[in-house]
Coordinates of C-alpha atoms in Angstrom, one line a residue:
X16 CA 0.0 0.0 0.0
X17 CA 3.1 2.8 -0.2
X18 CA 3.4 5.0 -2.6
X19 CA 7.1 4.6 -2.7
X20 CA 8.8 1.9 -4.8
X21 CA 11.9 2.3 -2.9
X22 CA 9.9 2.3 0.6
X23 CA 8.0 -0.9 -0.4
X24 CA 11.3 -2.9 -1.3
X25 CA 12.7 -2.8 2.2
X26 CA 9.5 -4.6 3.2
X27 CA 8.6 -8.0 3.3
X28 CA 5.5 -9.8 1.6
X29 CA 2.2 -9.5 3.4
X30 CA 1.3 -12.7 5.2
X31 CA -0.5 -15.7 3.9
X32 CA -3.9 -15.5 5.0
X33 CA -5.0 -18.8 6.2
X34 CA -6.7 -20.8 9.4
X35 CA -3.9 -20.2 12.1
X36 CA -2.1 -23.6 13.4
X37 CA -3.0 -22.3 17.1
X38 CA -1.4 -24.5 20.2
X39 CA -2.5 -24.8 23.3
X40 CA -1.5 -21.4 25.4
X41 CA -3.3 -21.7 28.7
X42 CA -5.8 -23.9 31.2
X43 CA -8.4 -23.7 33.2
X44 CA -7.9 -26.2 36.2
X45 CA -10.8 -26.6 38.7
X46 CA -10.4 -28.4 41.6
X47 CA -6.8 -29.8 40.0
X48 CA -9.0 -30.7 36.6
X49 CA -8.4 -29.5 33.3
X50 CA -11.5 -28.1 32.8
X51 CA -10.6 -26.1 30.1
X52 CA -7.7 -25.2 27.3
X53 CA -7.4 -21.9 25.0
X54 CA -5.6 -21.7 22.3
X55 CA -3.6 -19.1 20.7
X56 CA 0.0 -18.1 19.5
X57 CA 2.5 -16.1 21.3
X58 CA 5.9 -14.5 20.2
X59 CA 8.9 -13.7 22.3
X60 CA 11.9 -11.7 20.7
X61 CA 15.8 -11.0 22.0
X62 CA 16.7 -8.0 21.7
X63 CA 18.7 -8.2 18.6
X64 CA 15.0 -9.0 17.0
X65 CA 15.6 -12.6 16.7
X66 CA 13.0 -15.1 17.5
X67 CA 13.5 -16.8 21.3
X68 CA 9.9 -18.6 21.2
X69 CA 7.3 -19.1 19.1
X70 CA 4.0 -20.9 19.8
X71 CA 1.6 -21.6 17.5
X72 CA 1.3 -19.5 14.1
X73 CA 3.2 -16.4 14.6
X74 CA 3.4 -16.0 10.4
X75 CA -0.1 -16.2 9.7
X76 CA -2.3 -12.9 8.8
X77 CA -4.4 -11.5 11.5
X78 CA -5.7 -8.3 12.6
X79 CA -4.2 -6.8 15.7
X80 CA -7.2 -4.6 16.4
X81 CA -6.1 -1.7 19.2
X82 CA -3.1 -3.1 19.9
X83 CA -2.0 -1.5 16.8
X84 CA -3.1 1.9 18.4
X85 CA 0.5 3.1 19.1
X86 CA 1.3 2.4 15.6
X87 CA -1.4 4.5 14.4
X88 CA -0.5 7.4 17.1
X89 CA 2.8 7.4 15.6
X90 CA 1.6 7.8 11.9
X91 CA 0.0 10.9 12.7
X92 CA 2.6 12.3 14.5
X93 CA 4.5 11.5 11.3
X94 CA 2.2 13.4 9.6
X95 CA 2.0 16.2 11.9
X96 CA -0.1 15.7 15.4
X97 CA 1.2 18.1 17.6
X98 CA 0.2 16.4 20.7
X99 CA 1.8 15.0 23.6
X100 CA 1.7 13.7 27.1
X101 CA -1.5 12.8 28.4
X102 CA -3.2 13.5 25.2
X103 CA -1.4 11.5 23.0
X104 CA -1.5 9.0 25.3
X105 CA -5.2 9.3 24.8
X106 CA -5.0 9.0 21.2
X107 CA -3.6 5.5 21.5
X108 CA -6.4 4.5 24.2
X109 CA -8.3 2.1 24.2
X110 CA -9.9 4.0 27.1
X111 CA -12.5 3.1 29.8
X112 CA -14.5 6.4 29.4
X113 CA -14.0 7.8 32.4
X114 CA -14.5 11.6 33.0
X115 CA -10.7 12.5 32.1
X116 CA -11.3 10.4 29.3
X117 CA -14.2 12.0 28.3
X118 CA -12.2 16.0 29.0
X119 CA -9.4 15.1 26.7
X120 CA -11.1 13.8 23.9
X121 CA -13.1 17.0 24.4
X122 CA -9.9 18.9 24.8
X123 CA -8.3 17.3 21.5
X124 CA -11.4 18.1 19.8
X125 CA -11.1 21.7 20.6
X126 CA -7.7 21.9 19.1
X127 CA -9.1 20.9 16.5
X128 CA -11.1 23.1 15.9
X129 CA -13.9 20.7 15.8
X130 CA -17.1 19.3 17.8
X131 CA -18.2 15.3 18.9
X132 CA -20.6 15.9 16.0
X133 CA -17.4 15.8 13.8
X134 CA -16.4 12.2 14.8
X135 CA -17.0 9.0 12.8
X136 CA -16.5 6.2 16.0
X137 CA -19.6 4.4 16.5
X138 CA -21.8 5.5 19.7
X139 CA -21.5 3.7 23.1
X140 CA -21.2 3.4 26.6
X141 CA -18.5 3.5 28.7
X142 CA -15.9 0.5 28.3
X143 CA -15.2 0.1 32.3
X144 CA -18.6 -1.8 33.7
X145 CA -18.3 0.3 36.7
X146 CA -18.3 3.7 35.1
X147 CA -20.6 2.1 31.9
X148 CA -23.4 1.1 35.0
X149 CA -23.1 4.4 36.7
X150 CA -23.5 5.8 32.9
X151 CA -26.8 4.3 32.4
X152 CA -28.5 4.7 36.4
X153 CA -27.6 8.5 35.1
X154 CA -29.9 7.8 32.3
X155 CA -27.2 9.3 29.5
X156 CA -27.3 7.5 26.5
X157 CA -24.8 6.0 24.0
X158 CA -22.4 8.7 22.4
X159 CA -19.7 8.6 20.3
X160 CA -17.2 10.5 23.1
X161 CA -17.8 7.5 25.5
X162 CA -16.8 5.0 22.7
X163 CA -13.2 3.5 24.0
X164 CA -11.6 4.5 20.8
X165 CA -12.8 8.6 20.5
X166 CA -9.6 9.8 21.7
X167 CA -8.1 8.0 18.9
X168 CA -10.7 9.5 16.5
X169 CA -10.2 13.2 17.6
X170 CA -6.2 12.3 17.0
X171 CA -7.7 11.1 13.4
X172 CA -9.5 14.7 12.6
X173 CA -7.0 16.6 14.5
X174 CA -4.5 15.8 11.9
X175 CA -6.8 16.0 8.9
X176 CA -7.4 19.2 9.6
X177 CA -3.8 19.8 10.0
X178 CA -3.4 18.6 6.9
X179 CA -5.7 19.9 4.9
X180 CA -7.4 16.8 4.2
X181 CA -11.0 16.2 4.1
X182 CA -12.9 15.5 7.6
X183 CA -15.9 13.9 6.4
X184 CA -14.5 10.8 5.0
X185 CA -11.3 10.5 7.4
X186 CA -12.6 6.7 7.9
X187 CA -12.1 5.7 4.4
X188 CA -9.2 4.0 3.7
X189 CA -8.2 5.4 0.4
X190 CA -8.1 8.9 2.4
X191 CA -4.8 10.4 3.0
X192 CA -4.5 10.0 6.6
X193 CA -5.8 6.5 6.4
X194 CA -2.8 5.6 3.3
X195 CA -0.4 7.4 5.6
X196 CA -1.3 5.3 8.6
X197 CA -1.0 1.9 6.4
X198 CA 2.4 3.2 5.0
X199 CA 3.5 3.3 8.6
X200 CA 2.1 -0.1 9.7
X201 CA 4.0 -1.5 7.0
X202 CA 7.1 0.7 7.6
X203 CA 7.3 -0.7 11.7
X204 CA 5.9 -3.8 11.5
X205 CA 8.5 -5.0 8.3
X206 CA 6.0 -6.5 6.0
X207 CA 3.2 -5.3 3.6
X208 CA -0.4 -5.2 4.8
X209 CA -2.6 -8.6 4.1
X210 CA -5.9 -7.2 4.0
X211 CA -8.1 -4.2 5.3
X212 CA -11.3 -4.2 7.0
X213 CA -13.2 -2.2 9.4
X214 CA -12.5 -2.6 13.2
X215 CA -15.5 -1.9 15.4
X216 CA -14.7 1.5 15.9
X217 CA -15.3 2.1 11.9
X218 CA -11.8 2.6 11.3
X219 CA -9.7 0.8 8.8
X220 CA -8.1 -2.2 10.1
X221 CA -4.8 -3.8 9.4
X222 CA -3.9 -7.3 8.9
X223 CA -0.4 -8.3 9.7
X224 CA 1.1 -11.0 11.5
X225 CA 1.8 -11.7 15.2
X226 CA 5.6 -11.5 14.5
X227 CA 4.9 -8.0 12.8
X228 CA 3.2 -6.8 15.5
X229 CA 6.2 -7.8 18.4
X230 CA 8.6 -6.2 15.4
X231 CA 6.3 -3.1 15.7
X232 CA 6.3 -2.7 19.5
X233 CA 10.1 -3.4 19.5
X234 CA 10.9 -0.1 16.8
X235 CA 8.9 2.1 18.8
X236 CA 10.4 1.0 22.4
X237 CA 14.2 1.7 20.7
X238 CA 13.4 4.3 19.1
X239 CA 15.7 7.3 19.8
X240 CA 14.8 9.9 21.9
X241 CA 12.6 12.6 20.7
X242 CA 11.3 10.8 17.2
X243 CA 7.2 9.6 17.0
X244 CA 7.6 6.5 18.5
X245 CA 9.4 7.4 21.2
X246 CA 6.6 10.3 21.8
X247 CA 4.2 7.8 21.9
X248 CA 6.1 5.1 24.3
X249 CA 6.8 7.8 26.7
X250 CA 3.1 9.5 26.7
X251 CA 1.7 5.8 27.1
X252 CA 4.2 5.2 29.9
X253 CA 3.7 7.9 31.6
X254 CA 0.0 8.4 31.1
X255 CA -0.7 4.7 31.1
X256 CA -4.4 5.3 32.9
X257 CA -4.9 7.4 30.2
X258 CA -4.1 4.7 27.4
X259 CA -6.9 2.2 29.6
X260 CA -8.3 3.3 32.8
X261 CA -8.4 3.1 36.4
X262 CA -8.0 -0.6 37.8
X263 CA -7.2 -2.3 33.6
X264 CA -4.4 -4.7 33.9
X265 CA -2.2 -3.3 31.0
X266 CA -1.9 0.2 33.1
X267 CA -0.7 -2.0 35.8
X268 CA 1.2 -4.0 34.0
X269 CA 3.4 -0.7 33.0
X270 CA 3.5 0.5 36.0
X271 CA 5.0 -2.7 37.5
X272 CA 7.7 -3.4 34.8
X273 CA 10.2 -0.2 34.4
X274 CA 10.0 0.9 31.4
X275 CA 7.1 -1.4 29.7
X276 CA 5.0 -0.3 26.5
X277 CA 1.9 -2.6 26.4
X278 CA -1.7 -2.9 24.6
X279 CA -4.4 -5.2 24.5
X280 CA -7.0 -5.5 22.1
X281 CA -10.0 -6.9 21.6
X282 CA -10.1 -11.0 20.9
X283 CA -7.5 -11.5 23.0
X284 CA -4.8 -9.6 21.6
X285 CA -1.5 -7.9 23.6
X286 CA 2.2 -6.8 22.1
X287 CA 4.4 -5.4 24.9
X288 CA 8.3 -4.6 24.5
X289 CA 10.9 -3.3 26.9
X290 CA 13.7 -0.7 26.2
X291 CA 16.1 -3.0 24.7
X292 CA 14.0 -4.4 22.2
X293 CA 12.5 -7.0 23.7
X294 CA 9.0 -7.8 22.7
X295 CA 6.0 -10.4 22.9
X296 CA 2.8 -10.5 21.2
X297 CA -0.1 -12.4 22.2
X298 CA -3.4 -13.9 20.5
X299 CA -5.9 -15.8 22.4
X300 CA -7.7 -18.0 19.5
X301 CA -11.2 -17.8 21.1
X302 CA -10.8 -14.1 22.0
X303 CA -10.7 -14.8 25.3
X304 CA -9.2 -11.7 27.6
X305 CA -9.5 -13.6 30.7
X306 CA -6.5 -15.8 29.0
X307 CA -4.9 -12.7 27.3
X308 CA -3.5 -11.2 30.6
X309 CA -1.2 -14.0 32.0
X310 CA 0.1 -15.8 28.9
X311 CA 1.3 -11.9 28.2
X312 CA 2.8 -11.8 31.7
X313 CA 4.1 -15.8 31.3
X314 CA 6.0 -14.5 27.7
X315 CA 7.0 -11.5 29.3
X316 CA 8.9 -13.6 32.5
X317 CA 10.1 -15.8 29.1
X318 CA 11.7 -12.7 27.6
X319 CA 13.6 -12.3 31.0
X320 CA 11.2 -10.3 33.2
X321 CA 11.9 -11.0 36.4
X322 CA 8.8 -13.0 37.4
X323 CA 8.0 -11.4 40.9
X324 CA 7.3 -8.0 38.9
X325 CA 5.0 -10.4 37.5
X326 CA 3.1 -12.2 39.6
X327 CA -0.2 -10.2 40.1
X328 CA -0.7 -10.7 36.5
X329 CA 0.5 -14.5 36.0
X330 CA -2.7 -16.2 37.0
X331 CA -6.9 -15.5 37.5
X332 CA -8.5 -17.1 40.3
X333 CA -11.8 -18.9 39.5
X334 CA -14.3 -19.6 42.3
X335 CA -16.3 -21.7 43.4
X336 CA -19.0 -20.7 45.9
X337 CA -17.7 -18.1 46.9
X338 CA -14.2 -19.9 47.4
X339 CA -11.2 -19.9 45.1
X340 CA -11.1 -23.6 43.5
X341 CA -9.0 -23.3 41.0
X342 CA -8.1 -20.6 38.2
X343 CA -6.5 -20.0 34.8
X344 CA -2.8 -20.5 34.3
X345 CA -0.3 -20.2 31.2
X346 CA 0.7 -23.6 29.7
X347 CA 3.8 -25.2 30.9
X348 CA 5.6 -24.8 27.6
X349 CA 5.6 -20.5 28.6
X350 CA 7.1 -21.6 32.1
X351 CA 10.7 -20.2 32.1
X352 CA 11.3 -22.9 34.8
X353 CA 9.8 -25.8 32.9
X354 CA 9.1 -24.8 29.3

């Protein structure tokens, strides 16, 4: 999808799209019964970008849905976003729609020089059940600033209007911004784009592959002080409630880990990667997140996290009446003491 012949010879070929040869990834023991296995594929790389583990189909095409947010947040400031800190962390949220949430999209949209009427995102409640139930006892209805992905979408018009570019159609993806975005999905994640579609936001979605995706994380963690993707690993870092919310697990997860970029996605999709370059990504075949959050944290001890920075993420507890009977751990093969 880039315009430039000499740009799209330093890429590789999109991936093969095909059913993914998914391995088992995690259990669900109850009562010290496997009651239940998800599948899925996880990478792990070294620093020097080389492959330390692979489980199941790392090659295959898939679509990373918002874990491919800081990519996109570092295509626009490519292309010109002037934002930073807490509001660019925003524009890489996946966000709970809390009431900061809610301020800076309002805030990026001023910038702008826009309104909420402006954005494209599809209306909803609040992603966070807690602030989503208080949302409708309130009596407020659906709106496109609650969606989890307007800050992203503000981001999107803030830079169309920057550019010149139309506002209307900012969604399609033979628009300028949307051709710039996919030139820089290509450009971090090393190969050519399989196929767009539309993610549930109404934005153009990307299919790469897993391996792409740690490749992506790892470029913008090394990046040198000061460029787009480091702008956008710092704000994330340092405004990682702003990125999620209050209480989600990938906020914690960054706060835990020193210097930890992560982002989940819907159907049970996380990349994460450290300073030096090392990365994971994560795909949970069923779209399961209650599986997405450990075999992250179980790759992450396997790319050399120490695990006790760890270990509030590594497992969820599953009850029985009332009691904890059991719960959901990473398969032995992501053990670093017995894989």
């Amino acid at each position: 999808m880039s315009t430039s012949t000499t740009y799209a010879a330093s890429i590789a070929a999109a991936p093969v799209i095909r059913e993914p040869l998914h391995a088992p990834v995690a259990q669900l023991v109850r009562g010290g019964v496997v009651e239940g296995i998800h599948y899925g594929s996880v990478v792990v790389l070294a620093a020097d970008g080389g492959v330390d583990l692979q489980i199941g189909d790392i090659e295959a095409a898939f679509y990373p849905r918002s874990a491919l947010k800081p990519v996109q947040a570092v295509a626009m400031l490519r292309a010109g976003l002037p934002l930073d800190g807490e509001l660019l962390s925003l524009a890489a949220a996946s966000h709970s729609g809390e009431e900061r949430h809610l301020a800076g999209t309002r805030r990026i949209l001023e910038l702008a020089g826009v309104t909420e009427d402006d954005l494209r995102n599809v209306p909803d409640v609040p992603y966070d059940p807690v602030v989503r139930d208080a949302w409708i006892r309130e009596g407020r209805l659906p709106s496109r600033l609650a969606q989890n992905c307007s800050g992203k979408h503000a981001a999107m018009l803030m830079t169309a209007r920057l550019n010149g570019w139309s506002l209307d159609d900012y969604l399609d993806p033979g628009h300028p911004l949307q051709q710039a975005i996919a030139e820089i999905v290509e450009d971090l994640t090393g190969q050519a784009i399989a196929q767009v579609t539309v993610d549930g936001c109404g934005a153009p979605l990307f299919s790469v592959s897993l391996h792409g995706l740690a490749r992506a994380a790892a470029r913008i963690t090394t990046a040198p002080s000061g460029t787009p993707e480091a702008r956008v690993a710092d704000a994330m870092r340092e405004h990682a409630e702003m990125a999620s919310g209050s209480g989600r697990d990938v906020a914690a997860l960054m706060r835990a880990v020193p210097g930890l970029l992560t982002k989940d996605g819907f159907e049970g999709v996380q990349m994460a990667a450290l300073p030096d370059g090392r990365a994971v990504a994560v795909k949970i075949a069923d779209g399961a997140d209650r599986a997405r959050g450990p075999v992250a944290a179980a790759a992450l001890a396997r790319a050399g996290v120490a695990p006790a920075l760890l270990a509030e993420f590594g497992s969820v507890p599953l009850l029985g009446g009332g009691a904890v009977v059991g719960g959901l751990r990473p398969a032995r093969v992501l053990d670093p003491l017995t894989g």
